[in-house]
Every structure is written in structure tokens, then in C-alpha cells.
PDB file of N, CA and C in Angstrom:
ATOM      1  N   MET O   1    -126.176 -20.287  23.954  1.00  0.00           N
ATOM      2  CA  MET O   1    -126.192 -22.154  23.901  1.00  0.00           C
ATOM      3  C   MET O   1    -125.773 -22.461  22.945  1.00  0.00           C
ATOM      4  N   ALA O   2    -124.717 -23.167  23.098  1.00  0.00           N
ATOM      5  CA  ALA O   2    -123.526 -23.419  22.283  1.00  0.00           C
ATOM      6  C   ALA O   2    -123.974 -25.651  21.283  1.00  0.00           C
ATOM      7  N   GLU O   3    -123.795 -24.541  19.481  1.00  0.00           N
ATOM      8  CA  GLU O   3    -124.220 -26.337  19.494  1.00  0.00           C
ATOM      9  C   GLU O   3    -123.637 -27.320  19.139  1.00  0.00           C
ATOM     10  N   PRO O   4    -123.947 -28.578  19.148  1.00  0.00           N
ATOM     11  CA  PRO O   4    -123.180 -29.939  19.885  1.00  0.00           C
ATOM     12  C   PRO O   4    -123.035 -30.250  18.082  1.00  0.00           C
ATOM     13  N   GLU O   5    -121.502 -30.337  18.613  1.00  0.00           N
ATOM     14  CA  GLU O   5    -120.270 -30.594  17.459  1.00  0.00           C
ATOM     15  C   GLU O   5    -120.899 -32.069  17.151  1.00  0.00           C
ATOM     16  N   PHE O   6    -121.634 -32.965  17.709  1.00  0.00           N
ATOM     17  CA  PHE O   6    -122.050 -34.399  17.295  1.00  0.00           C
ATOM     18  C   PHE O   6    -122.527 -34.519  18.414  1.00  0.00           C
ATOM     19  N   SER O   7    -124.568 -35.440  18.112  1.00  0.00           N
ATOM     20  CA  SER O   7    -125.621 -35.102  18.041  1.00  0.00           C
ATOM     21  C   SER O   7    -126.168 -36.646  17.564  1.00  0.00           C
ATOM     22  N   ALA O   8    -126.835 -37.443  18.015  1.00  0.00           N
ATOM     23  CA  ALA O   8    -127.199 -38.764  18.341  1.00  0.00           C
ATOM     24  C   ALA O   8    -128.489 -38.834  18.959  1.00  0.00           C
ATOM     25  N   THR O   9    -129.566 -39.018  18.507  1.00  0.00           N
ATOM     26  CA  THR O   9    -130.848 -39.920  19.326  1.00  0.00           C
ATOM     27  C   THR O   9    -130.863 -40.834  19.533  1.00  0.00           C
ATOM     28  N   GLY O  10    -132.234 -42.269  20.089  1.00  0.00           N
ATOM     29  CA  GLY O  10    -132.621 -42.955  19.933  1.00  0.00           C
ATOM     30  C   GLY O  10    -131.089 -44.138  19.860  1.00  0.00           C
ATOM     31  N   VAL O  11    -129.928 -43.549  20.637  1.00  0.00           N
ATOM     32  CA  VAL O  11    -129.087 -44.974  20.889  1.00  0.00           C
ATOM     33  C   VAL O  11    -128.699 -45.410  22.248  1.00  0.00           C
ATOM     34  N   ARG O  12    -128.990 -46.924  21.474  1.00  0.00           N
ATOM     35  CA  ARG O  12    -128.929 -47.730  22.519  1.00  0.00           C
ATOM     36  C   ARG O  12    -127.687 -47.665  23.776  1.00  0.00           C
ATOM     37  N   ILE O  13    -127.554 -47.714  24.653  1.00  0.00           N
ATOM     38  CA  ILE O  13    -127.073 -47.718  25.547  1.00  0.00           C
ATOM     39  C   ILE O  13    -126.803 -48.598  26.849  1.00  0.00           C
ATOM     40  N   ASP O  14    -125.060 -49.594  26.331  1.00  0.00           N
ATOM     41  CA  ASP O  14    -125.223 -50.164  27.369  1.00  0.00           C
ATOM     42  C   ASP O  14    -124.305 -50.473  28.072  1.00  0.00           C
ATOM     43  N   ARG O  15    -124.132 -51.244  29.061  1.00  0.00           N
ATOM     44  CA  ARG O  15    -122.894 -50.606  30.019  1.00  0.00           C
ATOM     45  C   ARG O  15    -122.311 -51.825  30.969  1.00  0.00           C
ATOM     46  N   ARG O  16    -122.007 -52.668  30.338  1.00  0.00           N
ATOM     47  CA  ARG O  16    -121.464 -54.776  30.498  1.00  0.00           C
ATOM     48  C   ARG O  16    -122.570 -55.323  29.960  1.00  0.00           C
ATOM     49  N   LEU O  17    -123.342 -56.073  31.128  1.00  0.00           N
ATOM     50  CA  LEU O  17    -124.196 -56.403  30.545  1.00  0.00           C
ATOM     51  C   LEU O  17    -125.837 -56.597  30.908  1.00  0.00           C
ATOM     52  N   ARG O  18    -125.560 -55.155  30.950  1.00  0.00           N
ATOM     53  CA  ARG O  18    -127.115 -54.077  31.948  1.00  0.00           C
ATOM     54  C   ARG O  18    -127.308 -52.835  30.361  1.00  0.00           C
ATOM     55  N   SER O  19    -128.874 -52.986  30.473  1.00  0.00           N
ATOM     56  CA  SER O  19    -128.873 -52.051  28.932  1.00  0.00           C
ATOM     57  C   SER O  19    -129.144 -50.796  29.826  1.00  0.00           C
ATOM     58  N   LEU O  20    -128.300 -49.739  30.118  1.00  0.00           N
ATOM     59  CA  LEU O  20    -129.596 -48.445  30.859  1.00  0.00           C
ATOM     60  C   LEU O  20    -130.395 -47.806  30.223  1.00  0.00           C
ATOM     61  N   THR O  21    -130.328 -47.576  28.656  1.00  0.00           N
ATOM     62  CA  THR O  21    -131.715 -46.898  27.728  1.00  0.00           C
ATOM     63  C   THR O  21    -130.897 -47.418  26.695  1.00  0.00           C
ATOM     64  N   ARG O  22    -132.792 -46.985  25.856  1.00  0.00           N
ATOM     65  CA  ARG O  22    -133.166 -47.470  24.701  1.00  0.00           C
ATOM     66  C   ARG O  22    -133.116 -47.008  23.493  1.00  0.00           C
ATOM     67  N   ALA O  23    -133.039 -45.961  23.381  1.00  0.00           N
ATOM     68  CA  ALA O  23    -133.612 -44.884  23.330  1.00  0.00           C
ATOM     69  C   ALA O  23    -132.675 -43.449  24.049  1.00  0.00           C
ATOM     70  N   GLY O  24    -131.706 -43.401  24.385  1.00  0.00           N
ATOM     71  CA  GLY O  24    -131.428 -42.583  24.536  1.00  0.00           C
ATOM     72  C   GLY O  24    -130.521 -41.520  23.735  1.00  0.00           C
ATOM     73  N   GLN O  25    -129.221 -40.344  24.344  1.00  0.00           N
ATOM     74  CA  GLN O  25    -128.733 -39.123  23.275  1.00  0.00           C
ATOM     75  C   GLN O  25    -127.306 -39.159  23.823  1.00  0.00           C
ATOM     76  N   VAL O  26    -126.653 -39.109  22.829  1.00  0.00           N
ATOM     77  CA  VAL O  26    -125.091 -38.875  22.842  1.00  0.00           C
ATOM     78  C   VAL O  26    -124.715 -37.773  22.423  1.00  0.00           C
ATOM     79  N   ARG O  27    -123.939 -36.971  22.577  1.00  0.00           N
ATOM     80  CA  ARG O  27    -123.807 -35.327  22.254  1.00  0.00           C
ATOM     81  C   ARG O  27    -122.352 -35.526  22.902  1.00  0.00           C
ATOM     82  N   ILE O  28    -121.482 -34.571  22.334  1.00  0.00           N
ATOM     83  CA  ILE O  28    -119.886 -33.571  22.302  1.00  0.00           C
ATOM     84  C   ILE O  28    -121.131 -32.038  21.973  1.00  0.00           C
ATOM     85  N   ARG O  29    -120.482 -31.591  22.931  1.00  0.00           N
ATOM     86  CA  ARG O  29    -120.866 -30.146  23.136  1.00  0.00           C
ATOM     87  C   ARG O  29    -119.485 -29.545  24.489  1.00  0.00           C
ATOM     88  N   GLY O  30    -119.271 -28.362  23.605  1.00  0.00           N
ATOM     89  CA  GLY O  30    -117.826 -27.627  25.072  1.00  0.00           C
ATOM     90  C   GLY O  30    -117.393 -28.349  25.098  1.00  0.00           C
ATOM     91  N   GLY O  31    -116.931 -29.428  24.256  1.00  0.00           N
ATOM     92  CA  GLY O  31    -115.887 -30.278  24.652  1.00  0.00           C
ATOM     93  C   GLY O  31    -115.774 -31.573  25.989  1.00  0.00           C
ATOM     94  N   ARG O  32    -117.219 -31.387  25.761  1.00  0.00           N
ATOM     95  CA  ARG O  32    -117.538 -32.730  26.989  1.00  0.00           C
ATOM     96  C   ARG O  32    -118.487 -33.998  25.965  1.00  0.00           C
ATOM     97  N   LEU O  33    -118.435 -35.289  26.843  1.00  0.00           N
ATOM     98  CA  LEU O  33    -119.456 -36.129  25.822  1.00  0.00           C
ATOM     99  C   LEU O  33    -119.485 -36.337  26.552  1.00  0.00           C
ATOM    100  N   GLU O  34    -121.699 -36.269  26.612  1.00  0.00           N
ATOM    101  CA  GLU O  34    -122.643 -36.368  26.846  1.00  0.00           C
ATOM    102  C   GLU O  34    -123.180 -37.707  26.981  1.00  0.00           C
ATOM    103  N   LEU O  35    -123.427 -38.343  27.787  1.00  0.00           N
ATOM    104  CA  LEU O  35    -124.845 -39.923  27.680  1.00  0.00           C
ATOM    105  C   LEU O  35    -125.829 -39.218  28.324  1.00  0.00           C
ATOM    106  N   LEU O  36    -126.898 -38.978  27.509  1.00  0.00           N
ATOM    107  CA  LEU O  36    -128.246 -38.407  28.047  1.00  0.00           C
ATOM    108  C   LEU O  36    -128.878 -40.223  27.741  1.00  0.00           C
ATOM    109  N   THR O  37    -130.423 -39.823  28.897  1.00  0.00           N
ATOM    110  CA  THR O  37    -131.179 -41.004  28.979  1.00  0.00           C
ATOM    111  C   THR O  37    -132.385 -40.315  27.425  1.00  0.00           C
ATOM    112  N   SER O  38    -132.985 -41.124  27.593  1.00  0.00           N
ATOM    113  CA  SER O  38    -133.866 -40.448  26.603  1.00  0.00           C
ATOM    114  C   SER O  38    -134.980 -39.245  26.896  1.00  0.00           C
ATOM    115  N   TYR O  39    -135.414 -39.448  28.067  1.00  0.00           N
ATOM    116  CA  TYR O  39    -135.525 -37.496  29.252  1.00  0.00           C
ATOM    117  C   TYR O  39    -134.952 -37.131  29.190  1.00  0.00           C
ATOM    118  N   GLY O  40    -133.455 -37.071  29.461  1.00  0.00           N
ATOM    119  CA  GLY O  40    -132.351 -35.842  29.190  1.00  0.00           C
ATOM    120  C   GLY O  40    -131.999 -36.358  30.742  1.00  0.00           C
ATOM    121  N   SER O  41    -131.902 -36.928  31.280  1.00  0.00           N
ATOM    122  CA  SER O  41    -131.150 -37.213  32.502  1.00  0.00           C
ATOM    123  C   SER O  41    -129.957 -37.483  32.083  1.00  0.00           C
ATOM    124  N   GLU O  42    -128.962 -37.767  32.419  1.00  0.00           N
ATOM    125  CA  GLU O  42    -127.589 -37.254  32.771  1.00  0.00           C
ATOM    126  C   GLU O  42    -126.466 -38.708  32.921  1.00  0.00           C
ATOM    127  N   ILE O  43    -126.630 -39.558  31.575  1.00  0.00           N
ATOM    128  CA  ILE O  43    -126.026 -41.275  32.407  1.00  0.00           C
ATOM    129  C   ILE O  43    -124.337 -41.416  32.855  1.00  0.00           C
ATOM    130  N   ASP O  44    -124.033 -40.772  32.435  1.00  0.00           N
ATOM    131  CA  ASP O  44    -122.404 -40.542  32.474  1.00  0.00           C
ATOM    132  C   ASP O  44    -121.578 -38.869  31.918  1.00  0.00           C
ATOM    133  N   SER O  45    -120.413 -38.133  32.132  1.00  0.00           N
ATOM    134  CA  SER O  45    -120.184 -37.331  30.836  1.00  0.00           C
ATOM    135  C   SER O  45    -118.992 -36.895  31.388  1.00  0.00           C
ATOM    136  N   ALA O  46    -117.702 -37.023  29.796  1.00  0.00           N
ATOM    137  CA  ALA O  46    -116.926 -36.237  29.762  1.00  0.00           C
ATOM    138  C   ALA O  46    -115.623 -35.569  29.324  1.00  0.00           C
ATOM    139  N   PRO O  47    -115.015 -34.922  29.658  1.00  0.00           N
ATOM    140  CA  PRO O  47    -114.497 -34.179  29.118  1.00  0.00           C
ATOM    141  C   PRO O  47    -113.970 -34.717  27.187  1.00  0.00           C
ATOM    142  N   VAL O  48    -113.800 -34.364  26.794  1.00  0.00           N
ATOM    143  CA  VAL O  48    -113.621 -35.118  25.612  1.00  0.00           C
ATOM    144  C   VAL O  48    -112.147 -35.890  25.300  1.00  0.00           C
ATOM    145  N   GLN O  49    -111.102 -35.428  25.778  1.00  0.00           N
ATOM    146  CA  GLN O  49    -109.604 -35.541  26.170  1.00  0.00           C
ATOM    147  C   GLN O  49    -109.672 -36.271  27.083  1.00  0.00           C
ATOM    148  N   ALA O  50    -110.341 -37.041  27.512  1.00  0.00           N
ATOM    149  CA  ALA O  50    -110.606 -38.004  28.406  1.00  0.00           C
ATOM    150  C   ALA O  50    -111.109 -39.229  28.148  1.00  0.00           C
ATOM    151  N   VAL O  51    -111.974 -39.597  26.703  1.00  0.00           N
ATOM    152  CA  VAL O  51    -112.538 -40.606  25.947  1.00  0.00           C
ATOM    153  C   VAL O  51    -112.472 -41.642  25.559  1.00  0.00           C
ATOM    154  N   ARG O  52    -112.279 -41.902  25.303  1.00  0.00           N
ATOM    155  CA  ARG O  52    -111.513 -43.379  24.334  1.00  0.00           C
ATOM    156  C   ARG O  52    -112.083 -43.805  23.702  1.00  0.00           C
ATOM    157  N   ALA O  53    -112.386 -44.097  22.362  1.00  0.00           N
ATOM    158  CA  ALA O  53    -113.706 -44.547  21.203  1.00  0.00           C
ATOM    159  C   ALA O  53    -112.837 -45.218  20.449  1.00  0.00           C
ATOM    160  N   SER O  54    -113.942 -46.512  20.009  1.00  0.00           N
ATOM    161  CA  SER O  54    -113.451 -46.999  18.785  1.00  0.00           C
ATOM    162  C   SER O  54    -114.593 -48.314  18.132  1.00  0.00           C
ATOM    163  N   ARG O  55    -114.313 -48.417  17.711  1.00  0.00           N
ATOM    164  CA  ARG O  55    -114.808 -49.869  16.815  1.00  0.00           C
ATOM    165  C   ARG O  55    -114.671 -50.927  17.644  1.00  0.00           C
ATOM    166  N   PRO O  56    -115.927 -52.041  18.235  1.00  0.00           N
ATOM    167  CA  PRO O  56    -115.991 -53.027  19.090  1.00  0.00           C
ATOM    168  C   PRO O  56    -115.283 -54.484  17.794  1.00  0.00           C
ATOM    169  N   TRP O  57    -114.087 -55.375  17.939  1.00  0.00           N
ATOM    170  CA  TRP O  57    -114.463 -56.531  16.880  1.00  0.00           C
ATOM    171  C   TRP O  57    -115.695 -57.329  17.282  1.00  0.00           C
ATOM    172  N   PHE O  58    -115.478 -57.406  18.600  1.00  0.00           N
ATOM    173  CA  PHE O  58    -116.987 -58.828  18.448  1.00  0.00           C
ATOM    174  C   PHE O  58    -118.686 -58.384  18.071  1.00  0.00           C
ATOM    175  N   ALA O  59    -118.651 -57.179  18.178  1.00  0.00           N
ATOM    176  CA  ALA O  59    -120.146 -57.361  17.572  1.00  0.00           C
ATOM    177  C   ALA O  59    -120.608 -56.379  16.044  1.00  0.00           C
ATOM    178  N   SER O  60    -121.124 -56.383  16.139  1.00  0.00           N
ATOM    179  CA  SER O  60    -122.128 -55.590  14.762  1.00  0.00           C
ATOM    180  C   SER O  60    -121.850 -54.287  14.359  1.00  0.00           C
ATOM    181  N   GLY O  61    -121.737 -54.116  13.314  1.00  0.00           N
ATOM    182  CA  GLY O  61    -120.758 -52.025  12.707  1.00  0.00           C
ATOM    183  C   GLY O  61    -121.695 -51.269  13.157  1.00  0.00           C
ATOM    184  N   ASP O  62    -122.872 -51.532  13.768  1.00  0.00           N
ATOM    185  CA  ASP O  62    -123.664 -50.279  13.640  1.00  0.00           C
ATOM    186  C   ASP O  62    -122.984 -50.300  15.466  1.00  0.00           C
ATOM    187  N   ARG O  63    -122.381 -50.354  16.310  1.00  0.00           N
ATOM    188  CA  ARG O  63    -121.779 -49.927  17.291  1.00  0.00           C
ATOM    189  C   ARG O  63    -120.541 -49.731  17.667  1.00  0.00           C
ATOM    190  N   ALA O  64    -120.507 -48.488  19.157  1.00  0.00           N
ATOM    191  CA  ALA O  64    -119.018 -48.082  19.555  1.00  0.00           C
ATOM    192  C   ALA O  64    -119.054 -48.306  20.235  1.00  0.00           C
ATOM    193  N   LEU O  65    -117.641 -48.828  20.861  1.00  0.00           N
ATOM    194  CA  LEU O  65    -117.340 -48.404  22.423  1.00  0.00           C
ATOM    195  C   LEU O  65    -116.839 -47.471  22.227  1.00  0.00           C
ATOM    196  N   ALA O  66    -117.619 -46.672  24.269  1.00  0.00           N
ATOM    197  CA  ALA O  66    -116.616 -45.802  24.335  1.00  0.00           C
ATOM    198  C   ALA O  66    -116.312 -45.970  25.877  1.00  0.00           C
ATOM    199  N   ASP O  67    -115.472 -45.377  25.980  1.00  0.00           N
ATOM    200  CA  ASP O  67    -114.484 -45.561  27.495  1.00  0.00           C
ATOM    201  C   ASP O  67    -115.195 -43.666  28.175  1.00  0.00           C
ATOM    202  N   LEU O  68    -115.639 -43.996  28.796  1.00  0.00           N
ATOM    203  CA  LEU O  68    -115.134 -42.770  29.701  1.00  0.00           C
ATOM    204  C   LEU O  68    -115.118 -42.825  31.496  1.00  0.00           C
ATOM    205  N   GLY O  69    -113.463 -42.322  31.407  1.00  0.00           N
ATOM    206  CA  GLY O  69    -112.819 -42.328  33.187  1.00  0.00           C
ATOM    207  C   GLY O  69    -112.873 -43.273  33.590  1.00  0.00           C
ATOM    208  N   GLY O  70    -112.897 -45.142  32.256  1.00  0.00           N
ATOM    209  CA  GLY O  70    -112.742 -46.178  33.016  1.00  0.00           C
ATOM    210  C   GLY O  70    -113.882 -46.421  32.947  1.00  0.00           C
ATOM    211  N   HIS O  71    -115.386 -46.434  33.486  1.00  0.00           N
ATOM    212  CA  HIS O  71    -116.267 -46.748  32.425  1.00  0.00           C
ATOM    213  C   HIS O  71    -116.937 -47.004  31.030  1.00  0.00           C
ATOM    214  N   ARG O  72    -116.243 -48.412  30.571  1.00  0.00           N
ATOM    215  CA  ARG O  72    -116.646 -48.649  29.161  1.00  0.00           C
ATOM    216  C   ARG O  72    -117.782 -48.760  29.030  1.00  0.00           C
ATOM    217  N   TYR O  73    -118.850 -47.875  28.232  1.00  0.00           N
ATOM    218  CA  TYR O  73    -119.933 -47.773  27.360  1.00  0.00           C
ATOM    219  C   TYR O  73    -120.311 -48.819  25.758  1.00  0.00           C
ATOM    220  N   VAL O  74    -121.613 -49.017  25.529  1.00  0.00           N
ATOM    221  CA  VAL O  74    -121.477 -49.892  24.408  1.00  0.00           C
ATOM    222  C   VAL O  74    -122.774 -49.196  23.720  1.00  0.00           C
ATOM    223  N   LEU O  75    -122.328 -48.420  22.561  1.00  0.00           N
ATOM    224  CA  LEU O  75    -123.646 -47.647  21.990  1.00  0.00           C
ATOM    225  C   LEU O  75    -124.102 -48.258  20.934  1.00  0.00           C
ATOM    226  N   THR O  76    -124.981 -48.369  20.551  1.00  0.00           N
ATOM    227  CA  THR O  76    -125.272 -48.721  19.301  1.00  0.00           C
ATOM    228  C   THR O  76    -126.130 -47.842  18.158  1.00  0.00           C
ATOM    229  N   LEU O  77    -125.533 -47.445  17.236  1.00  0.00           N
ATOM    230  CA  LEU O  77    -126.345 -45.953  16.771  1.00  0.00           C
ATOM    231  C   LEU O  77    -126.868 -46.192  15.836  1.00  0.00           C
ATOM    232  N   GLY O  78    -127.428 -47.557  15.417  1.00  0.00           N
ATOM    233  CA  GLY O  78    -128.863 -47.385  14.008  1.00  0.00           C
ATOM    234  C   GLY O  78    -127.968 -47.100  12.869  1.00  0.00           C
ATOM    235  N   GLU O  79    -127.965 -47.094  12.048  1.00  0.00           N
ATOM    236  CA  GLU O  79    -128.113 -47.423  10.457  1.00  0.00           C
ATOM    237  C   GLU O  79    -127.076 -47.465   9.857  1.00  0.00           C
ATOM    238  N   SER O  80    -127.642 -49.373  10.057  1.00  0.00           N
ATOM    239  CA  SER O  80    -127.055 -50.574   9.677  1.00  0.00           C
ATOM    240  C   SER O  80    -126.637 -51.550   8.796  1.00  0.00           C
ATOM    241  N   ASP O  81    -127.800 -50.342   8.154  1.00  0.00           N
ATOM    242  CA  ASP O  81    -126.596 -50.748   6.466  1.00  0.00           C
ATOM    243  C   ASP O  81    -126.316 -49.278   5.697  1.00  0.00           C
ATOM    244  N   PRO O  82    -124.651 -49.979   6.122  1.00  0.00           N
ATOM    245  CA  PRO O  82    -124.268 -48.797   4.940  1.00  0.00           C
ATOM    246  C   PRO O  82    -124.034 -48.679   3.364  1.00  0.00           C
ATOM    247  N   ALA O  83    -123.628 -47.741   2.721  1.00  0.00           N
ATOM    248  CA  ALA O  83    -123.952 -47.915   1.528  1.00  0.00           C
ATOM    249  C   ALA O  83    -122.911 -48.786   0.777  1.00  0.00           C
ATOM    250  N   PRO O  84    -122.811 -49.246   0.261  1.00  0.00           N
ATOM    251  CA  PRO O  84    -122.796 -50.254  -0.738  1.00  0.00           C
ATOM    252  C   PRO O  84    -120.574 -49.539  -0.859  1.00  0.00           C
ATOM    253  N   GLY O  85    -119.146 -49.760  -0.267  1.00  0.00           N
ATOM    254  CA  GLY O  85    -117.821 -50.067  -0.604  1.00  0.00           C
ATOM    255  C   GLY O  85    -117.458 -49.013   0.312  1.00  0.00           C
ATOM    256  N   GLU O  86    -118.853 -48.525   1.971  1.00  0.00           N
ATOM    257  CA  GLU O  86    -118.339 -47.991   2.745  1.00  0.00           C
ATOM    258  C   GLU O  86    -118.016 -49.647   3.877  1.00  0.00           C
ATOM    259  N   PRO O  87    -116.362 -48.919   4.333  1.00  0.00           N
ATOM    260  CA  PRO O  87    -115.992 -49.206   5.340  1.00  0.00           C
ATOM    261  C   PRO O  87    -116.710 -49.769   7.262  1.00  0.00           C
ATOM    262  N   GLY O  88    -118.427 -48.854   7.050  1.00  0.00           N
ATOM    263  CA  GLY O  88    -118.736 -49.095   8.282  1.00  0.00           C
ATOM    264  C   GLY O  88    -120.409 -48.557   8.039  1.00  0.00           C
ATOM    265  N   PRO O  89    -120.675 -48.297   9.079  1.00  0.00           N
ATOM    266  CA  PRO O  89    -121.614 -47.885   9.449  1.00  0.00           C
ATOM    267  C   PRO O  89    -121.423 -46.556   9.295  1.00  0.00           C
ATOM    268  N   PRO O  90    -122.523 -45.360   8.849  1.00  0.00           N
ATOM    269  CA  PRO O  90    -122.359 -43.887   9.291  1.00  0.00           C
ATOM    270  C   PRO O  90    -122.519 -42.969  10.464  1.00  0.00           C
ATOM    271  N   ALA O  91    -122.689 -43.571  11.087  1.00  0.00           N
ATOM    272  CA  ALA O  91    -122.920 -43.418  12.535  1.00  0.00           C
ATOM    273  C   ALA O  91    -122.399 -43.670  13.574  1.00  0.00           C
ATOM    274  N   ALA O  92    -122.079 -44.184  13.574  1.00  0.00           N
ATOM    275  CA  ALA O  92    -120.678 -45.181  14.005  1.00  0.00           C
ATOM    276  C   ALA O  92    -118.910 -44.753  13.588  1.00  0.00           C
ATOM    277  N   ARG O  93    -119.125 -44.673  12.977  1.00  0.00           N
ATOM    278  CA  ARG O  93    -118.009 -43.966  12.139  1.00  0.00           C
ATOM    279  C   ARG O  93    -117.780 -42.365  12.354  1.00  0.00           C
ATOM    280  N   ARG O  94    -118.980 -41.378  12.222  1.00  0.00           N
ATOM    281  CA  ARG O  94    -118.843 -40.213  12.843  1.00  0.00           C
ATOM    282  C   ARG O  94    -118.844 -40.291  14.505  1.00  0.00           C
ATOM    283  N   PHE O  95    -119.074 -40.536  15.005  1.00  0.00           N
ATOM    284  CA  PHE O  95    -118.981 -40.773  16.174  1.00  0.00           C
ATOM    285  C   PHE O  95    -117.730 -41.356  16.870  1.00  0.00           C
ATOM    286  N   ILE O  96    -117.097 -41.824  15.827  1.00  0.00           N
ATOM    287  CA  ILE O  96    -115.868 -42.156  16.913  1.00  0.00           C
ATOM    288  C   ILE O  96    -114.601 -40.839  15.954  1.00  0.00           C
ATOM    289  N   GLU O  97    -114.934 -40.217  14.976  1.00  0.00           N
ATOM    290  CA  GLU O  97    -114.131 -39.181  13.936  1.00  0.00           C
ATOM    291  C   GLU O  97    -115.062 -38.352  14.844  1.00  0.00           C
ATOM    292  N   ALA O  98    -116.405 -37.756  15.318  1.00  0.00           N
ATOM    293  CA  ALA O  98    -116.513 -36.303  16.061  1.00  0.00           C
ATOM    294  C   ALA O  98    -115.087 -36.511  17.181  1.00  0.00           C
ATOM    295  N   VAL O  99    -115.778 -37.465  18.215  1.00  0.00           N
ATOM    296  CA  VAL O  99    -114.369 -37.280  19.562  1.00  0.00           C
ATOM    297  C   VAL O  99    -112.762 -37.457  19.302  1.00  0.00           C
ATOM    298  N   ARG O 100    -112.932 -37.779  18.141  1.00  0.00           N
ATOM    299  CA  ARG O 100    -111.195 -37.879  18.331  1.00  0.00           C
ATOM    300  C   ARG O 100    -111.541 -36.401  17.200  1.00  0.00           C
ATOM    301  N   ARG O 101    -112.174 -36.220  16.573  1.00  0.00           N
ATOM    302  CA  ARG O 101    -111.816 -33.741  15.885  1.00  0.00           C
ATOM    303  C   ARG O 101    -112.138 -33.314  17.519  1.00  0.00           C
ATOM    304  N   ALA O 102    -112.429 -33.823  18.515  1.00  0.00           N
ATOM    305  CA  ALA O 102    -112.370 -33.304  19.533  1.00  0.00           C
ATOM    306  C   ALA O 102    -111.818 -32.885  20.391  1.00  0.00           C
ATOM    307  N   ALA O 103    -111.101 -34.210  20.626  1.00  0.00           N
ATOM    308  CA  ALA O 103    -109.915 -34.296  21.480  1.00  0.00           C
ATOM    309  C   ALA O 103    -108.540 -33.903  20.479  1.00  0.00           C
ATOM    310  N   GLY O 104    -108.542 -33.104  19.446  1.00  0.00           N
ATOM    311  CA  GLY O 104    -108.154 -33.004  18.633  1.00  0.00           C
ATOM    312  C   GLY O 104    -106.766 -33.813  18.476  1.00  0.00           C
ATOM    313  N   ARG O 105    -107.310 -35.251  17.988  1.00  0.00           N
ATOM    314  CA  ARG O 105    -106.666 -35.673  18.280  1.00  0.00           C
ATOM    315  C   ARG O 105    -106.290 -36.312  16.553  1.00  0.00           C
ATOM    316  N   GLY O 106    -106.733 -35.428  15.487  1.00  0.00           N
ATOM    317  CA  GLY O 106    -106.729 -35.043  14.453  1.00  0.00           C
ATOM    318  C   GLY O 106    -108.592 -35.723  13.886  1.00  0.00           C
ATOM    319  N   ASP O 107    -107.858 -36.426  12.276  1.00  0.00           N
ATOM    320  CA  ASP O 107    -109.259 -36.635  11.696  1.00  0.00           C
ATOM    321  C   ASP O 107    -109.022 -37.816  11.175  1.00  0.00           C
ATOM    322  N   ARG O 108    -108.828 -39.048  11.699  1.00  0.00           N
ATOM    323  CA  ARG O 108    -107.697 -40.015  10.931  1.00  0.00           C
ATOM    324  C   ARG O 108    -109.093 -40.838  11.109  1.00  0.00           C
ATOM    325  N   THR O 109    -109.571 -41.856  10.527  1.00  0.00           N
ATOM    326  CA  THR O 109    -110.182 -42.702   9.980  1.00  0.00           C
ATOM    327  C   THR O 109    -110.218 -43.610  10.478  1.00  0.00           C
ATOM    328  N   CYS O 110    -111.283 -44.875  11.234  1.00  0.00           N
ATOM    329  CA  CYS O 110    -110.927 -45.501  12.671  1.00  0.00           C
ATOM    330  C   CYS O 110    -110.928 -46.815  11.611  1.00  0.00           C
ATOM    331  N   PRO O 111    -110.929 -48.245  12.220  1.00  0.00           N
ATOM    332  CA  PRO O 111    -110.166 -48.977  11.618  1.00  0.00           C
ATOM    333  C   PRO O 111    -111.146 -49.975  11.172  1.00  0.00           C
TER     334      PRO O 111
END
């Protein structure tokens, strides 16, 4: 089994106003982004080329938006205390950069 390109556990996954899990998992492996429950059941997955990831302007910095095939999820990745001088929390920024790298969109920094 291939090593995941990105993996995060303890992720809160919301869709619209509904919380799907408070301790889920996010993985990028084999060219796919997977959103999983804490038990490992799949919530949603999509090829990374079809995923849009960004930082929401309306929420705290530890969150990221992921649009998988028209379904928008809000991911709370944790690590809400960034280092001094950092533009945002490491987990959310690493997630967005990992999606862009896996999709071949380059290693741009997020806005």
C-alpha cells in the first residue's frame, strides 16, 4: 500500500450546517482525496484534479474548504496557534498545498 501524500486525523468535517464527524481523517493517496469518519468509513472521495481547496474568508484560520465534485466541506484541521510571523495555521496551509501539488497545479502559497 502506498504512503499517503497527506494525512490528518482528528479533523472536524462539516457539510453546510451539519457536522459529519468531529474526529475524522483526511488523506491524499494515489491521486485521490479521501474524507473518512473516525472509524475509517468513507464520507466522500474524488480525484485530486477535481478537488478545489481554499481557505475560507469567513472563518478562523484553522479551517479549509474542500469542494469535491460539487459537495463543499469545511475542514477544521486543528493547530490553531500558528508560529509568530506565519500567515496561517500549518495544518490548513499544508492541506491546501498538498492538494495543489498532487493535482499538478504547482507549489503556490495560499492567499
